[in-house]
Amino acid sequence: MNGQWDAQLLGLPFAPPYMGLSAEQRSTITTGINYASSAAGILNETGTALGRCISFKEQIDLFEETQGHLSADHLSKAIFLVSIGSNDYLNNYLSSQYDSSPCSDLVNGLVSLFNAKLPSLLNQLHWNPGSVFVHNKIFDSTIALIKDLAKFGFRTASVPCCEVTAPGSLCLANTEPCGVRRLNVFWDSIHPTEAVFYPMAVGCFNSTGQCTPVNVQQLASA
């Protein structure tokens, strides 16, 4: 899940990718930068089997370069979105066991263990005065949606919107995707469609339950 909708709801422009900016732009932009890299994970080695990617540590190093161009006051009002971890399972130590099922009991069981411990870890990070860590329950919401497709207006979670070559793969190049994308839970073998993510983004922005302990609107007003 990216920060596209959060930025829009906050009235900010879409955050451009760091690698697509010139040195001058990197030193002057103040409305947000995207440091994400496809296939990267929490662990440095995650995604390396798929080609060159910018590791999480390297992304943090790039942010530290940006930090040097911004005032402490500006940074104190910033909102940081970190969406990472699934590739550590799918493209690292479970890559040989991942299949085409969006509800693999093995994968989901391990992810649930991680998610169960995440809130307490985030609470420990509140030691820095003025910082607030918000947890978006994307995994729980996605599983609930898959278990009751009709309730949420979807048709299938087993067939991706685009043609793929193998379980766990991306869209096959030069092929036409499905016509009504809002009916499919998954775009390819891995990534949910916008129809899945958008309600979660809106829910995290202005309602309760999707994000805890506060929503993004409350976070921005703090």
mmCIF file of C-alpha atoms in Angstrom:
data_model
loop_
_atom_site.group_PDB
_atom_site.id
_atom_site.type_symbol
_atom_site.label_atom_id
_atom_site.label_comp_id
_atom_site.label_asym_id
_atom_site.label_seq_id
_atom_site.Cartn_x
_atom_site.Cartn_y
_atom_site.Cartn_z
ATOM 1 C CA MET A 1 0.000 0.000 0.000
ATOM 2 C CA ASN A 2 1.443 3.367 -0.991
ATOM 3 C CA GLY A 3 0.787 6.884 0.285
ATOM 4 C CA GLN A 4 -0.955 8.129 -2.863
ATOM 5 C CA TRP A 5 -4.399 8.525 -1.281
ATOM 6 C CA ASP A 6 -3.137 9.737 2.080
ATOM 7 C CA ALA A 7 -1.284 12.541 0.295
ATOM 8 C CA GLN A 8 -4.359 13.436 -1.751
ATOM 9 C CA LEU A 9 -6.625 13.453 1.299
ATOM 10 C CA LEU A 10 -4.145 15.715 3.092
ATOM 11 C CA GLY A 11 -4.100 18.072 0.114
ATOM 12 C CA LEU A 12 -0.509 17.238 -0.798
ATOM 13 C CA PRO A 13 0.896 16.372 -4.240
ATOM 14 C CA PHE A 14 1.893 12.815 -5.074
ATOM 15 C CA ALA A 15 5.328 12.099 -3.589
ATOM 16 C CA PRO A 16 7.794 11.564 -6.475
ATOM 17 C CA PRO A 17 10.325 8.691 -6.398
ATOM 18 C CA TYR A 18 13.699 9.702 -4.986
ATOM 19 C CA MET A 19 15.643 8.101 -7.840
ATOM 20 C CA GLY A 20 13.654 10.132 -10.373
ATOM 21 C CA LEU A 21 14.651 13.492 -8.896
ATOM 22 C CA SER A 22 17.654 15.622 -9.769
ATOM 23 C CA ALA A 23 20.150 16.611 -7.067
ATOM 24 C CA GLU A 24 18.593 20.071 -6.945
ATOM 25 C CA GLN A 25 15.064 18.703 -6.593
ATOM 26 C CA ARG A 26 16.155 16.352 -3.825
ATOM 27 C CA SER A 27 17.541 19.279 -1.858
ATOM 28 C CA THR A 28 14.578 21.624 -2.304
ATOM 29 C CA ILE A 29 11.385 19.525 -2.278
ATOM 30 C CA THR A 30 9.391 19.881 0.944
ATOM 31 C CA THR A 31 6.094 18.078 0.258
ATOM 32 C CA GLY A 32 7.307 14.485 0.356
ATOM 33 C CA ILE A 33 9.555 11.950 -1.368
ATOM 34 C CA ASN A 34 9.015 8.247 -2.064
ATOM 35 C CA TYR A 35 12.041 6.102 -1.168
ATOM 36 C CA ALA A 36 10.351 2.740 -1.835
ATOM 37 C CA SER A 37 11.907 0.057 -4.010
ATOM 38 C CA SER A 38 10.080 -2.868 -5.572
ATOM 39 C CA ALA A 39 10.771 -6.259 -3.920
ATOM 40 C CA ALA A 40 12.625 -4.716 -0.958
ATOM 41 C CA GLY A 41 11.945 -5.926 2.562
ATOM 42 C CA ILE A 42 12.978 -5.351 6.157
ATOM 43 C CA LEU A 43 15.961 -7.675 5.704
ATOM 44 C CA ASN A 44 18.793 -6.472 3.479
ATOM 45 C CA GLU A 45 18.877 -9.663 1.416
ATOM 46 C CA THR A 46 15.155 -9.671 0.630
ATOM 47 C CA GLY A 47 14.424 -9.216 -3.071
ATOM 48 C CA THR A 48 18.016 -9.545 -4.223
ATOM 49 C CA ALA A 49 17.223 -12.772 -6.080
ATOM 50 C CA LEU A 50 14.877 -10.774 -8.322
ATOM 51 C CA GLY A 51 17.461 -8.178 -9.286
ATOM 52 C CA ARG A 52 18.821 -4.930 -7.911
ATOM 53 C CA CYS A 53 16.611 -3.197 -5.358
ATOM 54 C CA ILE A 54 17.202 -0.501 -2.770
ATOM 55 C CA SER A 55 17.199 -2.177 0.645
ATOM 56 C CA PHE A 56 15.317 -0.742 3.604
ATOM 57 C CA LYS A 57 18.602 0.325 5.175
ATOM 58 C CA GLU A 58 19.595 2.117 1.987
ATOM 59 C CA GLN A 59 16.194 3.836 1.871
ATOM 60 C CA ILE A 60 16.788 5.141 5.391
ATOM 61 C CA ASP A 61 20.254 6.337 4.348
ATOM 62 C CA LEU A 62 18.668 8.251 1.445
ATOM 63 C CA PHE A 63 16.183 9.841 3.819
ATOM 64 C CA GLU A 64 19.033 10.954 6.063
ATOM 65 C CA GLU A 65 20.436 12.846 3.075
ATOM 66 C CA THR A 66 17.060 14.565 2.646
ATOM 67 C CA GLN A 67 16.897 15.276 6.366
ATOM 68 C CA GLY A 68 19.969 17.456 6.077
ATOM 69 C CA HIS A 69 18.041 19.834 3.805
ATOM 70 C CA LEU A 70 15.023 20.260 6.095
ATOM 71 C CA SER A 71 14.571 22.169 9.334
ATOM 72 C CA ALA A 72 13.827 20.415 12.611
ATOM 73 C CA ASP A 73 10.488 22.242 12.766
ATOM 74 C CA HIS A 74 9.486 20.972 9.320
ATOM 75 C CA LEU A 75 10.449 17.391 10.173
ATOM 76 C CA SER A 76 8.541 17.546 13.464
ATOM 77 C CA LYS A 77 5.322 18.024 11.471
ATOM 78 C CA ALA A 78 6.057 15.311 8.893
ATOM 79 C CA ILE A 79 4.113 12.064 8.451
ATOM 80 C CA PHE A 80 6.108 8.998 7.395
ATOM 81 C CA LEU A 81 4.452 5.992 5.762
ATOM 82 C CA VAL A 82 6.295 2.664 6.037
ATOM 83 C CA SER A 83 4.720 -0.230 4.133
ATOM 84 C CA ILE A 84 7.158 -3.132 4.197
ATOM 85 C CA GLY A 85 7.486 -6.739 5.293
ATOM 86 C CA SER A 86 5.465 -8.890 2.894
ATOM 87 C CA ASN A 87 8.451 -9.389 0.581
ATOM 88 C CA ASP A 88 10.448 -10.851 3.463
ATOM 89 C CA TYR A 89 7.989 -13.727 3.367
ATOM 90 C CA LEU A 90 7.173 -14.015 -0.343
ATOM 91 C CA ASN A 91 10.567 -13.168 -1.850
ATOM 92 C CA ASN A 92 12.886 -14.471 0.828
ATOM 93 C CA TYR A 93 12.591 -17.330 3.276
ATOM 94 C CA LEU A 94 9.198 -18.616 2.064
ATOM 95 C CA SER A 95 9.707 -18.074 -1.655
ATOM 96 C CA SER A 96 9.956 -21.794 -2.397
ATOM 97 C CA GLN A 97 6.731 -22.559 -0.511
ATOM 98 C CA TYR A 98 4.458 -19.767 -1.720
ATOM 99 C CA ASP A 99 1.682 -20.963 -4.023
ATOM 100 C CA SER A 100 -1.090 -19.333 -6.007
ATOM 101 C CA SER A 101 -3.582 -19.338 -3.143
ATOM 102 C CA PRO A 102 -4.140 -15.859 -1.672
ATOM 103 C CA CYS A 103 -4.898 -17.531 1.679
ATOM 104 C CA SER A 104 -1.982 -19.900 2.133
ATOM 105 C CA ASP A 105 -2.321 -21.182 5.706
ATOM 106 C CA LEU A 106 1.443 -21.351 6.135
ATOM 107 C CA VAL A 107 2.118 -17.793 4.982
ATOM 108 C CA ASN A 108 -0.876 -16.270 6.745
ATOM 109 C CA GLY A 109 -0.091 -18.078 9.972
ATOM 110 C CA LEU A 110 3.427 -16.670 10.084
ATOM 111 C CA VAL A 111 2.261 -13.190 9.130
ATOM 112 C CA SER A 112 -0.328 -13.334 11.917
ATOM 113 C CA LEU A 113 2.427 -14.062 14.448
ATOM 114 C CA PHE A 114 4.331 -10.990 13.275
ATOM 115 C CA ASN A 115 1.225 -8.786 13.295
ATOM 116 C CA ALA A 116 0.263 -9.924 16.801
ATOM 117 C CA LYS A 117 3.558 -8.616 18.179
ATOM 118 C CA LEU A 118 3.703 -5.434 16.098
ATOM 119 C CA PRO A 119 1.417 -3.223 18.260
ATOM 120 C CA SER A 120 3.513 -3.776 21.398
ATOM 121 C CA LEU A 121 6.665 -2.997 19.413
ATOM 122 C CA LEU A 122 5.144 0.247 18.138
ATOM 123 C CA ASN A 123 4.191 1.198 21.696
ATOM 124 C CA GLN A 124 7.821 0.826 22.718
ATOM 125 C CA LEU A 125 8.807 3.335 20.026
ATOM 126 C CA HIS A 126 6.714 6.099 21.579
ATOM 127 C CA TRP A 127 9.626 6.982 23.855
ATOM 128 C CA ASN A 128 10.529 9.918 21.599
ATOM 129 C CA PRO A 129 8.432 12.936 22.746
ATOM 130 C CA GLY A 130 6.110 14.155 20.017
ATOM 131 C CA SER A 131 6.228 10.984 17.927
ATOM 132 C CA VAL A 132 3.144 8.851 17.278
ATOM 133 C CA PHE A 133 3.205 5.454 15.558
ATOM 134 C CA VAL A 134 0.019 4.347 13.805
ATOM 135 C CA HIS A 135 -0.766 0.763 12.809
ATOM 136 C CA ASN A 136 -2.819 0.178 9.643
ATOM 137 C CA LYS A 137 -4.512 -3.234 9.858
ATOM 138 C CA ILE A 138 -4.209 -4.018 6.142
ATOM 139 C CA PHE A 139 -3.709 -7.760 6.616
ATOM 140 C CA ASP A 140 -6.787 -8.205 8.820
ATOM 141 C CA SER A 141 -8.952 -6.143 6.470
ATOM 142 C CA THR A 142 -7.784 -8.063 3.401
ATOM 143 C CA ILE A 143 -8.455 -11.452 5.002
ATOM 144 C CA ALA A 144 -11.941 -10.331 6.078
ATOM 145 C CA LEU A 145 -12.649 -9.181 2.526
ATOM 146 C CA ILE A 146 -11.478 -12.460 0.984
ATOM 147 C CA LYS A 147 -13.660 -14.462 3.358
ATOM 148 C CA ASP A 148 -16.795 -12.552 2.295
ATOM 149 C CA LEU A 149 -16.265 -11.327 -1.258
ATOM 150 C CA ALA A 150 -19.909 -10.577 -2.030
ATOM 151 C CA LYS A 151 -20.306 -8.357 1.039
ATOM 152 C CA PHE A 152 -17.549 -6.072 -0.234
ATOM 153 C CA GLY A 153 -18.606 -6.184 -3.884
ATOM 154 C CA PHE A 154 -15.884 -8.478 -5.256
ATOM 155 C CA ARG A 155 -16.152 -11.478 -7.553
ATOM 156 C CA THR A 156 -12.897 -13.409 -7.102
ATOM 157 C CA ALA A 157 -9.734 -13.585 -5.026
ATOM 158 C CA SER A 158 -8.293 -16.598 -6.823
ATOM 159 C CA VAL A 159 -7.998 -15.151 -10.342
ATOM 160 C CA PRO A 160 -5.752 -12.102 -10.851
ATOM 161 C CA CYS A 161 -6.862 -9.214 -13.031
ATOM 162 C CA CYS A 162 -3.946 -9.685 -15.419
ATOM 163 C CA GLU A 163 -2.392 -12.750 -16.981
ATOM 164 C CA VAL A 164 0.541 -14.170 -15.002
ATOM 165 C CA THR A 165 3.152 -16.748 -15.936
ATOM 166 C CA ALA A 166 3.367 -18.564 -12.608
ATOM 167 C CA PRO A 167 2.147 -18.420 -8.997
ATOM 168 C CA GLY A 168 3.699 -15.478 -7.195
ATOM 169 C CA SER A 169 4.560 -13.665 -10.428
ATOM 170 C CA LEU A 170 3.744 -10.236 -11.842
ATOM 171 C CA CYS A 171 1.674 -9.400 -14.911
ATOM 172 C CA LEU A 172 2.771 -10.847 -18.241
ATOM 173 C CA ALA A 173 4.026 -8.066 -20.500
ATOM 174 C CA ASN A 174 1.858 -6.859 -23.404
ATOM 175 C CA THR A 175 -1.307 -8.581 -22.209
ATOM 176 C CA GLU A 176 -4.679 -6.950 -21.597
ATOM 177 C CA PRO A 177 -5.940 -6.846 -17.996
ATOM 178 C CA CYS A 178 -9.487 -7.633 -16.936
ATOM 179 C CA GLY A 179 -12.198 -5.209 -17.984
ATOM 180 C CA VAL A 180 -13.868 -4.552 -14.602
ATOM 181 C CA ARG A 181 -10.953 -4.311 -12.195
ATOM 182 C CA ARG A 182 -13.012 -3.442 -9.126
ATOM 183 C CA LEU A 183 -14.354 -7.026 -9.072
ATOM 184 C CA ASN A 184 -10.938 -8.639 -8.590
ATOM 185 C CA VAL A 185 -9.141 -8.666 -5.246
ATOM 186 C CA PHE A 186 -5.722 -9.160 -6.832
ATOM 187 C CA TRP A 187 -4.135 -7.274 -9.722
ATOM 188 C CA ASP A 188 -1.403 -9.909 -10.241
ATOM 189 C CA SER A 189 -0.406 -12.893 -8.111
ATOM 190 C CA ILE A 190 0.758 -10.675 -5.248
ATOM 191 C CA HIS A 191 -0.641 -7.145 -5.273
ATOM 192 C CA PRO A 192 -4.267 -6.271 -4.396
ATOM 193 C CA THR A 193 -6.161 -3.933 -6.705
ATOM 194 C CA GLU A 194 -6.932 -0.280 -6.044
ATOM 195 C CA ALA A 195 -10.497 -1.331 -5.177
ATOM 196 C CA VAL A 196 -9.062 -3.178 -2.160
ATOM 197 C CA PHE A 197 -6.622 -0.519 -0.983
ATOM 198 C CA TYR A 198 -8.636 2.662 -1.474
ATOM 199 C CA PRO A 199 -11.330 1.963 1.182
ATOM 200 C CA MET A 200 -8.557 1.046 3.627
ATOM 201 C CA ALA A 201 -6.756 4.320 2.916
ATOM 202 C CA VAL A 202 -9.940 6.343 3.435
ATOM 203 C CA GLY A 203 -10.757 4.371 6.585
ATOM 204 C CA CYS A 204 -7.285 4.996 7.944
ATOM 205 C CA PHE A 205 -7.624 8.677 7.146
ATOM 206 C CA ASN A 206 -10.900 9.614 8.816
ATOM 207 C CA SER A 207 -12.488 6.732 10.718
ATOM 208 C CA THR A 208 -11.748 4.403 13.611
ATOM 209 C CA GLY A 209 -10.809 0.736 13.513
ATOM 210 C CA GLN A 210 -8.688 0.566 10.365
ATOM 211 C CA CYS A 211 -5.791 2.435 11.962
ATOM 212 C CA THR A 212 -4.892 2.612 15.662
ATOM 213 C CA PRO A 213 -4.447 4.380 18.029
ATOM 214 C CA VAL A 214 -5.443 7.394 15.880
ATOM 215 C CA ASN A 215 -6.312 7.975 12.235
ATOM 216 C CA VAL A 216 -4.240 10.051 9.795
ATOM 217 C CA GLN A 217 -6.513 13.081 10.067
ATOM 218 C CA GLN A 218 -6.091 13.104 13.830
ATOM 219 C CA LEU A 219 -2.352 12.566 13.434
ATOM 220 C CA ALA A 220 -2.049 15.543 11.087
ATOM 221 C CA SER A 221 -4.015 17.748 13.502
ATOM 222 C CA ALA A 222 -1.975 16.803 16.550
#
